[in-house]
Short mmCIF file of C-alpha atoms in Angstrom, two decimals:
data_model
loop_
_atom_site.label_atom_id
_atom_site.label_comp_id
_atom_site.label_asym_id
_atom_site.label_seq_id
_atom_site.Cartn_x
_atom_site.Cartn_y
_atom_site.Cartn_z
CA MET W 1 -19.81 63.59 1.01
CA PRO W 2 -21.34 66.90 2.24
CA ARG W 3 -20.77 68.48 -1.19
CA PRO W 4 -21.13 65.70 -3.87
CA SER W 5 -19.18 66.03 -7.03
CA ASP W 6 -20.68 65.70 -10.49
CA SER W 7 -19.36 62.16 -10.81
CA GLU W 8 -20.86 61.21 -7.38
CA ILE W 9 -24.26 62.62 -8.46
CA LEU W 10 -24.31 60.80 -11.80
CA GLU W 11 -23.25 57.58 -9.98
CA LEU W 12 -26.19 57.97 -7.58
CA LEU W 13 -28.51 58.62 -10.52
CA ASN W 14 -27.73 55.16 -11.76
CA GLU W 15 -29.43 53.85 -8.52
CA LEU W 16 -32.72 55.29 -9.85
CA ASP W 17 -33.41 52.01 -11.77
CA ARG W 18 -33.40 50.22 -8.37
CA VAL W 19 -34.98 52.84 -5.94
CA PRO W 20 -36.78 56.16 -6.27
CA ALA W 21 -34.70 59.29 -5.75
CA GLY W 22 -36.41 59.91 -2.28
CA GLU W 23 -34.53 56.91 -1.08
CA LEU W 24 -31.14 58.37 -2.06
CA GLU W 25 -31.74 61.57 -0.18
CA SER W 26 -29.73 62.15 2.94
CA ASP W 27 -28.59 64.92 5.40
CA TRP W 28 -26.56 66.27 2.48
CA LEU W 29 -28.63 65.61 -0.56
CA ASP W 30 -32.09 66.38 -1.82
CA PHE W 31 -33.79 65.99 -5.19
CA LYS W 32 -36.57 68.31 -6.55
CA PRO W 33 -38.76 68.33 -9.61
CA TRP W 34 -38.46 71.28 -11.96
CA LYS W 35 -41.39 73.71 -12.18
CA ASN W 36 -39.97 77.01 -13.42
CA ALA W 37 -36.88 79.14 -12.71
CA ARG W 38 -38.61 81.72 -10.54
CA GLU W 39 -40.36 79.19 -8.21
CA ASP W 40 -37.50 76.96 -8.01
CA LEU W 41 -35.03 79.63 -7.11
CA LYS W 42 -37.14 80.29 -4.00
CA VAL W 43 -36.76 76.46 -3.08
CA ALA W 44 -33.05 76.70 -3.74
CA ILE W 45 -32.78 79.65 -1.27
CA GLU W 46 -34.52 77.62 1.50
CA TYR W 47 -32.44 74.67 0.84
CA ALA W 48 -29.10 76.62 0.63
CA VAL W 49 -29.84 77.88 4.08
CA CYS W 50 -30.90 74.46 5.35
CA PHE W 51 -27.66 72.79 4.17
CA ALA W 52 -25.41 75.64 5.24
CA ASN W 53 -26.70 75.32 8.74
CA GLY W 54 -26.16 71.54 8.67
CA LYS W 55 -23.25 69.67 7.14
CA GLY W 56 -23.31 71.45 3.75
CA GLY W 57 -24.84 69.57 0.77
CA ALA W 58 -26.65 69.76 -2.61
CA VAL W 59 -30.13 70.07 -3.97
CA VAL W 60 -30.51 68.55 -7.51
CA PHE W 61 -33.39 69.99 -9.60
CA GLY W 62 -35.02 68.08 -12.49
CA VAL W 63 -35.53 64.77 -10.68
CA GLU W 64 -38.82 63.47 -9.26
CA ASP W 65 -38.13 62.01 -5.87
CA LYS W 66 -40.99 59.46 -5.92
CA MET W 67 -40.54 57.93 -9.31
CA MET W 68 -38.34 54.82 -9.92
CA GLY W 69 -36.46 54.42 -13.04
CA ARG W 70 -34.05 56.91 -14.75
CA SER W 71 -36.30 57.53 -17.68
CA LYS W 72 -39.33 58.27 -15.47
CA ALA W 73 -37.58 60.18 -12.74
CA ILE W 74 -35.23 62.42 -14.55
CA HIS W 75 -37.20 64.99 -16.57
CA GLY W 76 -34.56 67.78 -16.64
CA ILE W 77 -34.86 71.50 -16.28
CA GLY W 78 -35.78 74.34 -18.57
CA ASN W 79 -34.02 77.65 -19.27
CA CYS W 80 -32.12 78.92 -16.15
CA ASP W 81 -29.48 81.75 -15.89
CA LEU W 82 -26.86 80.42 -13.57
CA ASP W 83 -25.53 83.79 -12.62
CA VAL W 84 -29.05 85.05 -11.72
CA TRP W 85 -29.31 82.07 -9.38
CA CYS W 86 -26.01 82.65 -7.67
CA ARG W 87 -26.92 86.26 -7.07
CA GLY W 88 -30.38 85.49 -6.10
CA ILE W 89 -29.23 83.12 -3.43
CA SER W 90 -26.73 85.57 -2.08
CA ASP W 91 -29.24 88.53 -2.06
CA ALA W 92 -31.89 86.54 -0.32
CA THR W 93 -29.85 85.16 2.49
CA ARG W 94 -28.52 86.68 5.68
CA PRO W 95 -25.50 86.73 6.06
CA ASN W 96 -25.06 86.59 2.24
CA LEU W 97 -24.55 82.90 1.30
CA SER W 98 -22.36 81.82 -1.54
CA ALA W 99 -23.69 78.83 -3.44
CA GLU W 100 -22.25 77.00 -6.38
CA VAL W 101 -24.93 76.56 -9.22
CA SER W 102 -24.12 74.37 -12.15
CA GLU W 103 -25.85 72.26 -14.87
CA LEU W 104 -25.07 68.65 -15.43
CA ALA W 105 -25.72 66.92 -18.72
CA VAL W 106 -27.92 63.75 -18.67
CA PRO W 107 -29.43 61.64 -21.50
CA GLU W 108 -32.99 61.85 -20.11
CA GLY W 109 -35.56 64.56 -20.28
CA THR W 110 -34.40 68.00 -21.44
CA GLY W 111 -30.80 66.71 -21.30
CA LYS W 112 -29.72 68.76 -18.25
CA ILE W 113 -30.28 68.93 -14.48
CA LEU W 114 -29.43 71.75 -12.11
CA VAL W 115 -27.20 71.31 -8.95
CA VAL W 116 -26.96 73.92 -6.18
CA ARG W 117 -24.11 73.07 -3.76
CA VAL W 118 -23.58 74.81 -0.44
CA ALA W 119 -20.73 74.41 2.12
CA LYS W 120 -21.22 73.98 5.59
CA SER W 121 -21.02 77.27 7.64
CA GLU W 122 -17.30 77.84 8.38
CA THR W 123 -17.75 79.90 11.44
CA GLY W 124 -20.88 78.48 13.08
CA VAL W 125 -22.86 81.50 11.93
CA LEU W 126 -26.59 80.63 11.56
CA TYR W 127 -27.85 81.38 8.09
CA GLY W 128 -31.42 82.63 7.34
CA THR W 129 -33.52 84.01 4.42
CA ALA W 130 -33.95 87.61 4.10
CA GLY W 131 -37.55 87.13 5.39
CA GLY W 132 -36.35 85.77 8.63
CA VAL W 133 -36.64 81.95 8.02
CA PHE W 134 -34.04 79.79 9.59
CA LYS W 135 -33.88 76.03 8.90
CA GLN W 136 -31.31 73.24 9.44
CA ARG W 137 -30.91 69.89 7.65
CA VAL W 138 -31.82 67.01 9.89
CA GLY W 139 -31.81 63.65 8.29
CA LYS W 140 -33.81 64.09 5.05
CA ASN W 141 -35.79 67.03 6.35
CA CYS W 142 -35.17 70.78 6.70
CA MET W 143 -36.40 71.63 10.19
CA PRO W 144 -37.11 75.11 11.46
CA ILE W 145 -34.79 76.87 14.02
CA ASP W 146 -35.67 79.63 16.40
CA PRO W 147 -32.53 81.84 16.06
CA GLN W 148 -33.20 83.47 19.41
CA ALA W 149 -33.35 80.05 21.11
CA PHE W 150 -30.27 79.05 19.37
CA MET W 151 -28.37 82.18 20.80
CA ARG W 152 -29.90 82.37 24.16
CA GLN W 153 -27.55 80.06 26.11
CA SER W 154 -24.52 81.68 24.55
CA VAL W 155 -25.48 85.21 25.36
CA LEU W 156 -26.71 84.23 28.89
CA THR W 157 -23.33 82.50 29.38
CA ALA W 158 -21.45 85.69 28.47
CA ALA W 159 -23.51 87.48 31.16
CA GLU W 160 -22.65 84.84 33.65
CA ARG W 161 -19.00 85.17 32.77
CA GLU W 162 -19.29 88.93 33.67
CA LEU W 163 -20.45 88.06 37.07
CA VAL W 164 -17.60 85.50 37.65
CA LEU W 165 -15.07 87.98 36.50
CA ALA W 166 -16.29 90.72 38.79
CA ALA W 167 -16.23 88.33 41.78
CA ARG W 168 -12.51 87.72 41.38
CA ALA W 169 -10.24 89.80 43.51
CA GLY W 170 -8.76 92.78 41.68
CA SER W 171 -11.60 92.87 39.00
CA CYS W 172 -10.92 95.96 36.92
CA ASP W 173 -11.69 97.91 33.66
CA ASP W 174 -10.31 100.10 31.08
CA GLY W 175 -6.70 100.96 31.37
CA ALA W 176 -2.98 99.69 31.05
CA THR W 177 -3.48 96.08 32.20
CA GLU W 178 -5.78 95.41 29.28
CA GLU W 179 -6.24 98.38 26.94
CA ASN W 180 -2.60 99.44 27.08
CA HIS W 181 -1.17 97.47 24.18
CA ASP W 182 2.33 97.63 25.69
CA GLU W 183 1.51 95.54 28.72
CA PRO W 184 -0.13 92.21 27.50
CA GLY W 185 1.46 90.32 30.31
CA THR W 186 -0.85 91.78 32.84
CA ALA W 187 -4.08 91.53 30.87
CA SER W 188 -7.16 89.58 32.06
CA THR W 189 -8.96 87.27 29.83
CA THR W 190 -11.27 89.99 28.48
CA ARG W 191 -10.25 93.14 26.92
CA SER W 192 -11.02 95.63 29.80
CA ALA W 193 -8.75 97.09 32.44
CA PRO W 194 -8.26 99.90 34.90
CA GLU W 195 -7.99 103.23 33.14
CA SER W 196 -6.30 104.78 36.14
CA VAL W 197 -2.90 103.66 35.02
CA ALA W 198 -3.48 104.63 31.40
CA GLY W 199 -0.71 107.18 31.27
CA LYS W 200 -0.41 110.91 31.82
CA PRO W 201 -3.38 112.54 30.23
CA ARG W 202 -3.01 115.41 27.66
CA GLY W 203 -6.49 116.74 28.58
CA ARG W 204 -7.71 120.18 27.78
CA ALA W 205 -10.48 120.29 30.25
CA LYS W 206 -9.77 120.23 34.04
CA PRO W 207 -10.31 116.66 35.35
CA GLU W 208 -13.36 116.09 37.48
CA GLY W 209 -12.73 115.29 41.14
CA GLY W 210 -9.43 116.96 41.58
CA VAL W 211 -6.02 117.42 39.94
CA SER W 212 -3.23 114.89 40.05
CA PRO W 213 0.25 115.91 41.14
CA ALA W 214 2.53 116.19 38.16
CA GLY W 215 3.93 112.95 37.04
CA THR W 216 1.32 110.65 38.37
CA GLU W 217 -0.07 107.96 36.18
CA PHE W 218 -3.87 108.45 36.92
CA HIS W 219 -6.36 108.89 34.28
CA PRO W 220 -8.05 112.29 34.85
CA GLU W 221 -11.41 110.81 35.52
CA PHE W 222 -10.01 108.93 38.49
CA ASP W 223 -8.29 111.92 40.14
CA GLY W 224 -9.42 112.22 43.81
CA ALA W 225 -11.93 109.31 43.89
CA GLY W 226 -9.65 107.05 41.80
CA LYS W 227 -6.53 107.16 44.05
CA ARG W 228 -5.47 104.40 46.29
CA ALA W 229 -7.31 103.97 49.61
CA GLY W 230 -5.60 105.82 52.39
CA GLN W 231 -3.12 108.03 50.41
CA LEU W 232 -1.94 108.74 46.97
CA GLY W 233 1.73 109.12 47.92
CA SER W 234 4.22 111.18 45.94
CA ALA W 235 4.33 111.30 42.24
CA GLY W 236 7.40 109.11 42.15
CA GLU W 237 5.78 106.47 44.35
CA ALA W 238 2.69 106.44 42.25
CA SER W 239 4.64 105.99 39.10
CA GLY W 240 7.20 103.57 40.41
CA SER W 241 4.94 101.09 42.22
CA THR W 242 4.53 97.70 40.79
CA ARG W 243 1.30 96.99 42.85
CA PRO W 244 -1.85 97.20 40.71
CA LEU W 245 -3.53 100.52 41.45
CA GLU W 246 -6.97 98.96 41.06
CA ALA W 247 -6.32 96.57 43.87
CA THR W 248 -7.01 99.07 46.67
CA ARG W 249 -8.37 102.14 44.91
CA GLU W 250 -11.87 103.55 45.58
CA LEU W 251 -14.28 105.48 43.51
CA ALA W 252 -16.69 108.24 44.39
CA THR W 253 -20.16 107.08 43.28
CA SER W 254 -23.73 108.01 43.88
CA ALA W 255 -23.73 105.33 46.64
CA GLY W 256 -20.78 106.79 48.37
CA LEU W 257 -17.08 105.95 48.23
CA LEU W 258 -16.85 102.25 47.06
CA ALA W 259 -13.94 99.90 46.54
CA TYR W 260 -13.33 99.21 42.85
CA SER W 261 -14.08 95.54 43.41
CA GLU W 262 -17.52 96.45 44.68
CA VAL W 263 -18.12 98.72 41.75
CA ALA W 264 -17.18 95.97 39.43
CA GLU W 265 -19.62 93.50 40.96
CA ARG W 266 -22.43 96.11 40.50
CA LEU W 267 -21.35 96.89 36.94
CA ALA W 268 -21.41 93.14 36.27
CA VAL W 269 -24.86 92.80 37.29
CA ASN W 270 -26.02 95.63 34.99
CA ILE W 271 -23.91 94.04 32.21
CA ALA W 272 -25.87 90.79 32.74
CA HIS W 273 -29.09 92.71 32.44
CA CYS W 274 -27.91 94.36 29.24
CA LEU W 275 -27.07 91.04 27.71
CA GLU W 276 -30.37 89.56 28.69
CA ALA W 277 -32.20 92.56 27.14
CA LEU W 278 -30.50 91.74 23.86
CA LEU W 279 -32.60 88.50 23.69
CA GLU W 280 -35.74 90.70 23.80
CA SER W 281 -34.88 91.88 20.23
CA SER W 282 -34.57 89.83 17.07
CA PRO W 283 -31.01 89.87 15.68
CA GLN W 284 -32.26 91.77 12.54
CA ASP W 285 -33.71 94.62 14.67
CA ILE W 286 -30.45 95.45 16.55
CA ARG W 287 -28.90 98.70 15.09
CA ILE W 288 -25.56 99.82 16.55
CA THR W 289 -25.79 103.63 16.52
CA PRO W 290 -24.09 106.32 18.62
CA GLU W 291 -27.27 106.52 20.70
CA TRP W 292 -27.32 102.75 21.23
CA ILE W 293 -23.69 102.90 22.44
CA CYS W 294 -24.28 105.68 24.88
CA GLU W 295 -27.39 103.90 26.13
CA ILE W 296 -25.37 100.81 26.90
CA HIS W 297 -22.91 102.87 28.65
CA ARG W 298 -25.66 104.59 30.74
CA LEU W 299 -27.24 101.25 31.55
CA ILE W 300 -24.00 99.86 32.80
CA ALA W 301 -22.82 102.78 34.88
CA GLY W 302 -25.72 105.28 35.19
CA ASP W 303 -26.77 104.20 38.68
CA LEU W 304 -23.31 104.73 40.08
CA PHE W 305 -22.06 107.65 37.84
CA PRO W 306 -25.22 109.48 36.70
CA GLU W 307 -23.25 112.64 36.05
CA TRP W 308 -21.20 111.30 33.09
CA ALA W 309 -22.51 107.74 32.27
CA GLY W 310 -23.94 107.67 28.78
CA ARG W 311 -21.94 110.75 27.66
CA PHE W 312 -18.77 110.90 25.71
CA ARG W 313 -15.54 111.90 27.65
CA ALA W 314 -14.95 115.44 28.20
CA THR W 315 -11.12 115.32 28.25
CA ASP W 316 -8.30 114.09 26.09
CA VAL W 317 -6.68 110.95 27.27
CA GLN W 318 -3.61 108.79 26.79
CA VAL W 319 -3.80 105.03 26.95
CA GLY W 320 -0.32 103.57 27.13
CA THR W 321 1.48 104.80 24.06
CA HIS W 322 -1.79 105.43 22.20
CA LEU W 323 -3.35 108.82 21.98
CA PRO W 324 -7.10 108.41 21.28
CA PRO W 325 -8.81 111.15 19.32
CA PRO W 326 -9.24 114.53 21.00
CA VAL W 327 -12.44 115.21 22.82
CA HIS W 328 -13.98 117.44 20.05
CA GLU W 329 -13.55 114.55 17.52
CA VAL W 330 -15.03 111.62 19.61
CA ALA W 331 -18.70 112.12 18.52
CA ILE W 332 -17.92 112.16 14.84
CA HIS W 333 -15.52 109.13 15.15
CA ILE W 334 -18.28 107.26 16.86
CA LYS W 335 -20.84 108.27 14.17
CA ASN W 336 -18.47 107.22 11.47
CA PHE W 337 -17.69 103.91 13.33
CA CYS W 338 -21.47 103.08 13.38
CA LEU W 339 -21.92 104.06 9.72
CA ASP W 340 -18.94 102.10 8.57
CA MET W 341 -20.12 98.98 10.45
CA GLU W 342 -23.62 99.21 9.01
CA GLU W 343 -22.25 99.29 5.50
CA ARG W 344 -19.81 96.52 6.10
CA LEU W 345 -22.64 94.34 7.41
CA ARG W 346 -24.35 94.66 4.06
CA HIS W 347 -21.53 92.83 2.32
CA LEU W 348 -20.49 89.95 4.54
CA GLN W 349 -19.97 86.65 2.77
CA GLY W 350 -17.86 83.90 4.29
CA ALA W 351 -15.67 83.47 7.32
CA GLU W 352 -12.90 85.90 6.37
CA PRO W 353 -15.08 89.01 5.96
CA ILE W 354 -16.90 88.17 9.21
CA ALA W 355 -13.56 87.85 11.11
CA GLU W 356 -12.39 91.13 9.52
CA LEU W 357 -15.50 92.97 10.69
CA LEU W 358 -15.16 91.71 14.29
CA ALA W 359 -11.44 92.46 14.39
CA TRP W 360 -11.91 95.97 13.05
CA ALA W 361 -14.94 96.70 15.46
CA ASP W 362 -12.98 95.36 18.48
CA TRP W 363 -9.93 97.52 17.56
CA ARG W 364 -11.63 100.61 16.33
CA PHE W 365 -13.97 101.23 19.32
CA GLN W 366 -11.01 100.98 21.79
CA TRP W 367 -8.90 103.12 19.51
CA ILE W 368 -11.58 105.86 19.79
CA HIS W 369 -11.92 105.33 23.60
CA PRO W 370 -15.11 107.36 23.68
CA PHE W 371 -15.93 107.20 27.40
CA LYS W 372 -14.55 108.34 30.70
CA ASP W 373 -14.30 104.85 31.93
CA PHE W 374 -15.70 101.32 31.20
CA ASN W 375 -14.87 101.37 27.55
CA GLY W 376 -13.82 97.71 27.78
CA ARG W 377 -17.09 96.64 29.14
CA VAL W 378 -19.08 98.54 26.50
CA GLY W 379 -16.77 97.18 23.80
CA ARG W 380 -17.48 93.58 25.02
CA ILE W 381 -21.15 94.17 24.87
CA LEU W 382 -20.86 95.75 21.45
CA LEU W 383 -19.06 92.72 20.10
CA ILE W 384 -21.57 90.33 21.74
CA ALA W 385 -24.38 92.28 20.22
CA LEU W 386 -22.68 92.22 16.81
CA ALA W 387 -22.18 88.47 17.15
CA TYR W 388 -25.71 88.06 18.10
CA LYS W 389 -26.84 90.09 15.03
CA LEU W 390 -24.75 87.77 12.94
CA VAL W 391 -26.34 84.81 14.67
CA LEU W 392 -22.90 83.86 16.24
CA PRO W 393 -22.04 82.89 19.74
CA PRO W 394 -19.87 85.35 21.68
CA ILE W 395 -16.17 84.91 20.93
CA ASP W 396 -13.18 85.65 23.20
CA PRO W 397 -10.22 86.50 21.05
CA ALA W 398 -7.74 86.35 23.90
CA SER W 399 -8.47 83.01 25.45
CA GLY W 400 -5.54 81.50 27.57
CA GLU W 401 -2.21 83.16 28.42
CA SER W 402 -0.61 82.71 25.04
CA GLY W 403 -3.78 83.96 23.57
CA LYS W 404 -3.57 87.10 25.54
CA ALA W 405 -0.05 87.89 24.42
CA ASP W 406 -1.00 87.14 20.66
CA TYR W 407 -4.08 89.44 21.02
CA PHE W 408 -2.22 92.34 22.37
CA SER W 409 0.61 91.98 19.78
CA ALA W 410 -2.08 92.04 17.18
CA LEU W 411 -3.76 95.13 18.56
CA ARG W 412 -0.34 96.92 18.58
CA ALA W 413 0.14 95.97 15.00
CA ALA W 414 -3.39 97.30 14.20
CA ASP W 415 -2.61 100.61 15.79
CA THR W 416 0.10 100.98 13.06
CA GLY W 417 -2.33 100.03 10.35
CA ASP W 418 -1.41 96.37 9.92
CA PHE W 419 -4.62 94.30 10.59
CA ALA W 420 -3.30 90.94 9.15
CA GLU W 421 -2.42 89.58 12.58
CA LEU W 422 -5.69 90.70 14.28
CA ASN W 423 -7.72 89.34 11.34
CA ASP W 424 -6.06 86.02 11.51
CA LEU W 425 -6.59 85.87 15.24
CA TRP W 426 -10.35 86.48 14.86
CA LEU W 427 -10.57 84.07 11.94
CA ASN W 428 -8.79 81.31 13.81
CA ARG W 429 -11.15 81.81 16.95
CA LEU W 430 -14.22 81.68 14.67
CA LEU W 431 -13.14 78.40 13.09
CA GLN W 432 -12.15 76.96 16.41
CA ASP W 433 -15.44 77.68 18.11
CA SER W 434 -17.19 76.39 14.99
CA ALA W 435 -15.37 73.08 15.26
CA ALA W 436 -16.00 72.85 18.97
CA GLN W 437 -19.77 73.45 18.44
CA SER W 438 -19.99 70.63 15.80
CA THR W 439 -18.36 67.99 17.94
#
């Protein structure tokens, strides 16, 4: 019974004539004597975190845990404002934790005891106090947890996954096969794909590297270097071919003309380094700002594309049927994206708001499409960093073939302003991953 009812607690109190309260404690129940409202609220905050990171449970105030006999063990509580306790627990935990605080009438002592109940974390998120204390219920004790050690394997696994994906033939990034919401069937497991087939650009500035013939499907950034190896062919051939463009295309880099698969491998190593670097900061210290986003992009691609890595795109683009904001609006959209995220992080409580935040961040960043290339990779690091900040493991919202189709369907709906499908998808993945971790 991770969250005991009033009747179950009263039934347990009857056992006090046989054993002290300490003998009745378990991984879901603890008894504490009452001192005063201020001091005991601090205890309640610590135990709320402890139980939430375990199976859930309750701490009962007003009961001595070493005394045997109801009349000796139950001394009751003094004056206590239940609303103040609820708000105090929420305000002093990260993410904000919702606790149920109630009084229970008893014939002994002051005539009432206080019960603080907390549910198990629905999403697997690790709760801590505002002061950075993380604990988990183990048996009858609240044991300290190192949140960075808790997350380390998950984040490194995400880095390893980047290396595996890059090693696969045809590894690719931003573009139609993943970010074009009209073509979910060609998507890879993660949300990144070749931007070269993102549709005819509506760019104002002249694309770097050359000018595509009219009617070709190349993203402006890939003109010249981004064409297929050997020859581009006619506009009709480029548009009508069903062979993935990224399979043979080459890119002009600071290291010379490289096949996209080789570029992807180098980017994957850089991504792994970025993810490992996350572990050098505590989750509370990570601030997602426009400068942070640009720095991530520079760290990923700066060695190969020093002229534009870490800078917002200089042309207007089209991604499938979606027209991202014009170039002169990119900076302000990213600034507002970061400010909005910072505000949302202050008000998280429960699984649904967390899922809604991840869904929104996932969609909104790709909707802005701020960079010339590799938006998908930056978006993945952003989501992993956000999960790490929330003390969550990295989550893949598009797992499996059916998951990909559902994911892109949800993204298309979000493009129209309907987030219900995408929110549900992220919530289900959060709950599934939480259930998998607890088994």
